[in-house]
PDB file of C-alpha atoms and ligand atoms in Angstrom:
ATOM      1  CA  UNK A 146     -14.856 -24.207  75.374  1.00 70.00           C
ATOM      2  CA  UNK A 147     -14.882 -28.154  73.813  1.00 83.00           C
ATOM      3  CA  UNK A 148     -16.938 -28.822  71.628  1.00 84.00           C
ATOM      4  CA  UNK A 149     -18.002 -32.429  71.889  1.00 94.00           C
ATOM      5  CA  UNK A 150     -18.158 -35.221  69.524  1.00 96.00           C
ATOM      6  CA  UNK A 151     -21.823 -35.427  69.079  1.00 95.00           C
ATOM      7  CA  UNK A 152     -21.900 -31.208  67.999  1.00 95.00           C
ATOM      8  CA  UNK A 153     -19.142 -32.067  65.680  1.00 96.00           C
ATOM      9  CA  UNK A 154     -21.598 -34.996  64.148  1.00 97.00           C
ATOM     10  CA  UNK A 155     -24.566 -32.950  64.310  1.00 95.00           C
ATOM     11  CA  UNK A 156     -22.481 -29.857  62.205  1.00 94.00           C
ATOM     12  CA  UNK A 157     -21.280 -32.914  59.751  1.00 96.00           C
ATOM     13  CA  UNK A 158     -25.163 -33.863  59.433  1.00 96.00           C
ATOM     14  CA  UNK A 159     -25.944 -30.263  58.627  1.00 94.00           C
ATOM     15  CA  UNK A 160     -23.476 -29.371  56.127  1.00 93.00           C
ATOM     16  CA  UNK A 161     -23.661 -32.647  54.568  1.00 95.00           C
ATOM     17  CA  UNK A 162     -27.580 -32.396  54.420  1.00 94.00           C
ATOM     18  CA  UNK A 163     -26.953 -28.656  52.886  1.00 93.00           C
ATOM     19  CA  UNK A 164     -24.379 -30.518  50.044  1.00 94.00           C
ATOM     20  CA  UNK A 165     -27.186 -32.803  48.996  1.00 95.00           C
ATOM     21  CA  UNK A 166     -29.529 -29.794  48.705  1.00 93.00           C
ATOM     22  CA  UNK A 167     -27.175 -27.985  46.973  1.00 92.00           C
ATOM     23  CA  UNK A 168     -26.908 -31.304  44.467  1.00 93.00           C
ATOM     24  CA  UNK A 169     -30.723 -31.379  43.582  1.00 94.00           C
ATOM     25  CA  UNK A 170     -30.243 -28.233  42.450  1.00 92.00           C
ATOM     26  CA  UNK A 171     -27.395 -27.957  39.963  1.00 90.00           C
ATOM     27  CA  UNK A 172     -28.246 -31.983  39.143  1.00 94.00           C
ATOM     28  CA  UNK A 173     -32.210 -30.263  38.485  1.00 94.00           C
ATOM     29  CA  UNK A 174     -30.826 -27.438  36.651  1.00 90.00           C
ATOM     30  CA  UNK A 175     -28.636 -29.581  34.302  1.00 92.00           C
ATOM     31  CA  UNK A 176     -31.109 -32.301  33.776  1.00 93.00           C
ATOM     32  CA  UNK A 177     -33.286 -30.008  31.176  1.00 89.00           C
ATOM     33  CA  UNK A 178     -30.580 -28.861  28.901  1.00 84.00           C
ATOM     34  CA  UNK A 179     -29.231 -32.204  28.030  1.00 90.00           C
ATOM     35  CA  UNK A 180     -31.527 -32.941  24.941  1.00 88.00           C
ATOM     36  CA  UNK A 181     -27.511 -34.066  23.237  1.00 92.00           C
ATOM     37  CA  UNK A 182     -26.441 -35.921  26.056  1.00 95.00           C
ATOM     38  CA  UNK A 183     -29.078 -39.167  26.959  1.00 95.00           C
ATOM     39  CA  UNK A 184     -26.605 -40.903  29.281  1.00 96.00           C
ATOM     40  CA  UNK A 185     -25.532 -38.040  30.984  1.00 96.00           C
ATOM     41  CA  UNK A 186     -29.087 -37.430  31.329  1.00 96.00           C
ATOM     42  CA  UNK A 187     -29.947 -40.901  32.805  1.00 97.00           C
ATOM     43  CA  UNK A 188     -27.784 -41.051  34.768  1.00 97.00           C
ATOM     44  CA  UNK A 189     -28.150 -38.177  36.581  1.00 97.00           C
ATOM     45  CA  UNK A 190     -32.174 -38.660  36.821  1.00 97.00           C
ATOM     46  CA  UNK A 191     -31.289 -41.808  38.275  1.00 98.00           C
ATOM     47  CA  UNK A 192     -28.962 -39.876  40.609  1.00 98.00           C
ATOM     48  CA  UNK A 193     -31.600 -37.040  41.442  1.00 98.00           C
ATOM     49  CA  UNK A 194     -34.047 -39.766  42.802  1.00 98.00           C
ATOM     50  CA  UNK A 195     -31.310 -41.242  44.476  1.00 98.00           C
ATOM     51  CA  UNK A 196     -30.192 -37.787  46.221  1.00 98.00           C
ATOM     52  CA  UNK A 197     -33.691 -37.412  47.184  1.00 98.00           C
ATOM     53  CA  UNK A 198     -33.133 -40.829  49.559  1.00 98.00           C
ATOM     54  CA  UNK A 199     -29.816 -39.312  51.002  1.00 98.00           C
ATOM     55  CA  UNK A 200     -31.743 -36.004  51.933  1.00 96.00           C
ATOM     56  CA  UNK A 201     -34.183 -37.887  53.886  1.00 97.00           C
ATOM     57  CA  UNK A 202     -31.205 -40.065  55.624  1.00 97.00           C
ATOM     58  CA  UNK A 203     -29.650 -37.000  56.766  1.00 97.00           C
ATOM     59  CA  UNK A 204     -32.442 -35.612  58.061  1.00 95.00           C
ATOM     60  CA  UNK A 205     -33.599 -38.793  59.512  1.00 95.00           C
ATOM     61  CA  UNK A 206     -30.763 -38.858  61.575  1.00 96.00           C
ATOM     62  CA  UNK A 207     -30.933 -35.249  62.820  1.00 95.00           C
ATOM     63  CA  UNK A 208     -34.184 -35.710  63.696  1.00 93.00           C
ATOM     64  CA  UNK A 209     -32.743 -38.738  65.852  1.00 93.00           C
ATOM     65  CA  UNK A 210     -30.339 -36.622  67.449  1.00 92.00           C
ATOM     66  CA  UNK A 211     -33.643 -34.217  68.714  1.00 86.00           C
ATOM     67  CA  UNK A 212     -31.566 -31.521  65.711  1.00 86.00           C
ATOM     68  CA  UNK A 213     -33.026 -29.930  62.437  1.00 83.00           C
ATOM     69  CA  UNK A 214     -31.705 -29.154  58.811  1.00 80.00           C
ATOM     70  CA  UNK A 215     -30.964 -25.834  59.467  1.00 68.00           C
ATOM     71  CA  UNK A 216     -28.333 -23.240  60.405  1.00 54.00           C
ATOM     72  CA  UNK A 217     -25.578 -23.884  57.699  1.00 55.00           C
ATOM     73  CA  UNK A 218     -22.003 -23.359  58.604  1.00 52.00           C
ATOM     74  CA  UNK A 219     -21.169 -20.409  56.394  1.00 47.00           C
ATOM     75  CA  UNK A 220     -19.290 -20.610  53.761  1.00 52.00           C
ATOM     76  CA  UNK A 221     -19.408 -24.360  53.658  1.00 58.00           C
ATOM     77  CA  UNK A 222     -20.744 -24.247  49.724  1.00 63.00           C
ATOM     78  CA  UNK A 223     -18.581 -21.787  49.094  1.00 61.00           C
ATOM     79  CA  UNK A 224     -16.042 -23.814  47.324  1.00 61.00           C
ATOM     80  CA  UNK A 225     -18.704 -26.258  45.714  1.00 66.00           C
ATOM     81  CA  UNK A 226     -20.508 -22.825  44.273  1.00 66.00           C
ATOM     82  CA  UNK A 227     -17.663 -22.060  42.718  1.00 63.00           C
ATOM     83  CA  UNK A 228     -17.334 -24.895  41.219  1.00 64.00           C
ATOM     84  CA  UNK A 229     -20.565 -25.738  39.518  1.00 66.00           C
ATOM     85  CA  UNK A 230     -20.804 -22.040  38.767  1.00 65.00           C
ATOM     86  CA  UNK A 231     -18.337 -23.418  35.127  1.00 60.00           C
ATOM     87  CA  UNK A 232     -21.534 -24.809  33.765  1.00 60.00           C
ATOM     88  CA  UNK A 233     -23.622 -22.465  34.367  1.00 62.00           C
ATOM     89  CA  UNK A 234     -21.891 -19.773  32.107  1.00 65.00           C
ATOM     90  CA  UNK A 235     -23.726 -20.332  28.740  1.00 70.00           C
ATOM     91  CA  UNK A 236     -20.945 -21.169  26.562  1.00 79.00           C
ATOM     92  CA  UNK A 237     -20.454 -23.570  23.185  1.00 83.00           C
ATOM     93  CA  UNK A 238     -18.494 -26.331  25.871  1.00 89.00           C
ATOM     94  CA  UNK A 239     -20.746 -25.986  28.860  1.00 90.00           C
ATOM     95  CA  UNK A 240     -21.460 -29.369  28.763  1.00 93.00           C
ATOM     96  CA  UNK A 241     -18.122 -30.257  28.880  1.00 94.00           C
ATOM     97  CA  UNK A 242     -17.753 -27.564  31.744  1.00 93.00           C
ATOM     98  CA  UNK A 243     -20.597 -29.638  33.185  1.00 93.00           C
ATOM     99  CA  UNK A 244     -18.870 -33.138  33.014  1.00 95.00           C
ATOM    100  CA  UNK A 245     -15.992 -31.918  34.551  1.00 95.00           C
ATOM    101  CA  UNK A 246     -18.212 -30.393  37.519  1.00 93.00           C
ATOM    102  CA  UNK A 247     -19.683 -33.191  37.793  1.00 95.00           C
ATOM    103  CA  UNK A 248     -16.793 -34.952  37.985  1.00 96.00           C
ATOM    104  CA  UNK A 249     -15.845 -32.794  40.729  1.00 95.00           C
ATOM    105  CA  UNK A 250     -19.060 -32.659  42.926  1.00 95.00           C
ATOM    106  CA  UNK A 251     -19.286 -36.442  43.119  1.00 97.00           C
ATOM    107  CA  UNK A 252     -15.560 -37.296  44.544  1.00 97.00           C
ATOM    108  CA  UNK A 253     -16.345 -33.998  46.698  1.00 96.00           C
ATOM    109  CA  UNK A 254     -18.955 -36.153  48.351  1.00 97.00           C
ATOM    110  CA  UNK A 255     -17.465 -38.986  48.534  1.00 98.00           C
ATOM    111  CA  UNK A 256     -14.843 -37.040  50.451  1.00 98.00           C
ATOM    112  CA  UNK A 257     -17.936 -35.383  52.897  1.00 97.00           C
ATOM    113  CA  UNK A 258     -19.394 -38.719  53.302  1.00 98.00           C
ATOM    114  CA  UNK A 259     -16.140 -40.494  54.325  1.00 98.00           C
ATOM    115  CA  UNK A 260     -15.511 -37.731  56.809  1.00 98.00           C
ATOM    116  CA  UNK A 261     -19.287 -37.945  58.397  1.00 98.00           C
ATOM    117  CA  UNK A 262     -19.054 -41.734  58.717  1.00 98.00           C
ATOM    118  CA  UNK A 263     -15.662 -41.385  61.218  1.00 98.00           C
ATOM    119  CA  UNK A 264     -17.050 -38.345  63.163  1.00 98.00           C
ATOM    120  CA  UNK A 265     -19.914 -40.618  63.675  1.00 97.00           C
ATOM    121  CA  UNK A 266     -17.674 -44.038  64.520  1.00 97.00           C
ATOM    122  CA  UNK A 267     -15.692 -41.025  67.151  1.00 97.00           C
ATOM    123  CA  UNK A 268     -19.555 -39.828  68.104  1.00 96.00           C
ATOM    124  CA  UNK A 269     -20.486 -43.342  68.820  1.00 94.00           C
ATOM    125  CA  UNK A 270     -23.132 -43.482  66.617  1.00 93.00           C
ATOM    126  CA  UNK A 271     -24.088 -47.047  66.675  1.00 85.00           C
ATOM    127  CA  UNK A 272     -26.343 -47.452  63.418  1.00 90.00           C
ATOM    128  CA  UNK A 273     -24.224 -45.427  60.292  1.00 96.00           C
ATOM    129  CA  UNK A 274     -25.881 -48.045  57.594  1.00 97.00           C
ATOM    130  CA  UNK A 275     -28.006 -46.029  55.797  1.00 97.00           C
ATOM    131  CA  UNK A 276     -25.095 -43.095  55.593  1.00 98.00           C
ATOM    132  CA  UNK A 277     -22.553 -45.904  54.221  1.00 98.00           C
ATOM    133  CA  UNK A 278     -25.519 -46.481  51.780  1.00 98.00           C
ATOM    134  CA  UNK A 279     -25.633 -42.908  51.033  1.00 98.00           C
ATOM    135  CA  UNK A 280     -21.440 -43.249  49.973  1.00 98.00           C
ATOM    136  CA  UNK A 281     -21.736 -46.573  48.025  1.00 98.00           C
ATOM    137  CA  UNK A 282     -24.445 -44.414  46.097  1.00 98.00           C
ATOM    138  CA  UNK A 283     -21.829 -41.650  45.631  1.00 98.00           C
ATOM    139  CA  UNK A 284     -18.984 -43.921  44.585  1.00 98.00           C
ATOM    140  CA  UNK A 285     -21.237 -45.796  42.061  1.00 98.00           C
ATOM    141  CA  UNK A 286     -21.897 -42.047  40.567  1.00 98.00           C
ATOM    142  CA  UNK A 287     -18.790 -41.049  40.414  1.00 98.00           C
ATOM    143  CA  UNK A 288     -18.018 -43.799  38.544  1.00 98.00           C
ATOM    144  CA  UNK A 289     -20.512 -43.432  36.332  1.00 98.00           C
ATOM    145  CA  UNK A 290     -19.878 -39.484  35.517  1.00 98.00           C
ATOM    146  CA  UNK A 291     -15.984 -40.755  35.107  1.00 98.00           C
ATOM    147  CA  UNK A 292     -17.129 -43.167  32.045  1.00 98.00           C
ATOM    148  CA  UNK A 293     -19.324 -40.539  30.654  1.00 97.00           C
ATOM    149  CA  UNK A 294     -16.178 -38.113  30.641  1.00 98.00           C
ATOM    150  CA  UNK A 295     -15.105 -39.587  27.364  1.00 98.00           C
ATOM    151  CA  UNK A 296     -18.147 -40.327  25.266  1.00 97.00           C
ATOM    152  CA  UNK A 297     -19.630 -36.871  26.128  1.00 96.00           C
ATOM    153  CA  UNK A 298     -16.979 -35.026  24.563  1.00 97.00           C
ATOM    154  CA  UNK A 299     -16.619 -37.177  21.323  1.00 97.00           C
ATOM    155  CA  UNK A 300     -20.042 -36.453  21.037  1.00 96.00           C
ATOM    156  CA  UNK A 301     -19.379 -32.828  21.688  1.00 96.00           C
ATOM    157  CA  UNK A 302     -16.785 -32.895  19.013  1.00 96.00           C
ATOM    158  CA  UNK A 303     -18.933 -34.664  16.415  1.00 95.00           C
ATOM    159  CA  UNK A 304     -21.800 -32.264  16.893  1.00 94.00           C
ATOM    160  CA  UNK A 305     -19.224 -29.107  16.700  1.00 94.00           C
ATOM    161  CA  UNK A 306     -17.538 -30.537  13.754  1.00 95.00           C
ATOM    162  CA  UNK A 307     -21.109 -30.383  12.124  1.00 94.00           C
ATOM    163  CA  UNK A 308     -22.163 -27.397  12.792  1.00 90.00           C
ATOM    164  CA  UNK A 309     -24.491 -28.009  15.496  1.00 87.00           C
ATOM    165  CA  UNK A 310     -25.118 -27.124  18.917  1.00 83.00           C
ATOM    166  CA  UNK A 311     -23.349 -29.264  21.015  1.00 81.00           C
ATOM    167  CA  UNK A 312     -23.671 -27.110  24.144  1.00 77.00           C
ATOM    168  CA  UNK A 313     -26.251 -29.693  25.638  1.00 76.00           C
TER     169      UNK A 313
HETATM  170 FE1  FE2 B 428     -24.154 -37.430  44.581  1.00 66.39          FE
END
């Protein structure tokens, strides 16, 4: 049987809303173990407050479509568990692990927020503003994570080179 535009949007919504979810958490996590790393851990305070907006967009517009946050395609974080699971290994470099996650997790949402914005153009969804909001907010992360790429590590080498704990 077809399945029509509108379930394809509605499955977007709900994976998309379980990506953010899964964000808060390994952004949470991270956020307390970064006592090293001040910009990293601006910037990604700035980003949890931010992620908490995106949430309430995606459920905003399930709740528009009569749908809830539930019933998760399986496997969908799969790949994205995998992932993050680097920085969670306690290790000397698991902030670097971390930046490169990071890295990772951003452009992977950039990617799931693209895609959601042209099922919804194909759904007909008339009003996608505050889900292109939701990418520019991505994009401007991703960004940001890139440029902290290279002053976290020469930090982590400086505090390795002096004997310290440079794992966060
Ligand atoms: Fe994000």
């Amino acid at each position: 049987m077809a399945i029509d535009t509108r379930e394809i949007y509605v499955t977007a919504l709900k994976n998309t809303h379980a990506l953010e979810l899964q964000a808060l958490q390994i952004m949470e996590r991270q956020v307390e173990r970064l006592k090293n790393y001040p910009e990293m851990e601006d910037a990604l305070r700035r980003h949890i407050a931010e992620t908490h907006g995106q949430r309430d967009r995606l459920e905003e517009a399930l709740q528009g479509l009569a749908e809830s946050p539930s019933a998760i395609k399986e496997g969908f974080l799969g790949f994205v568990g995998n992932m993050m699971a680097l920085g969670h290994t306690p290790a000397q470099d698991e902030i670097l692990k971390n930046a490169y996650a990071n890295h990772a997790f951003e452009n992977f949402e950039i990617a799931a927020y693209t895609s959601l914005l042209a099922i919804g153009e194909a759904a007909g969804q008339g009003n996608l503003t505050g889900l292109q909001q939701s990418l520019k907010e991505e994009e401007a992360m991703a960004q940001v994570v890139r440029d902290l790429v290279v002053p976290t590590t020469r930090r982590y080498v400086e505090l390795t080179v002096a004997g310290e704990k440079a794992d966060r």
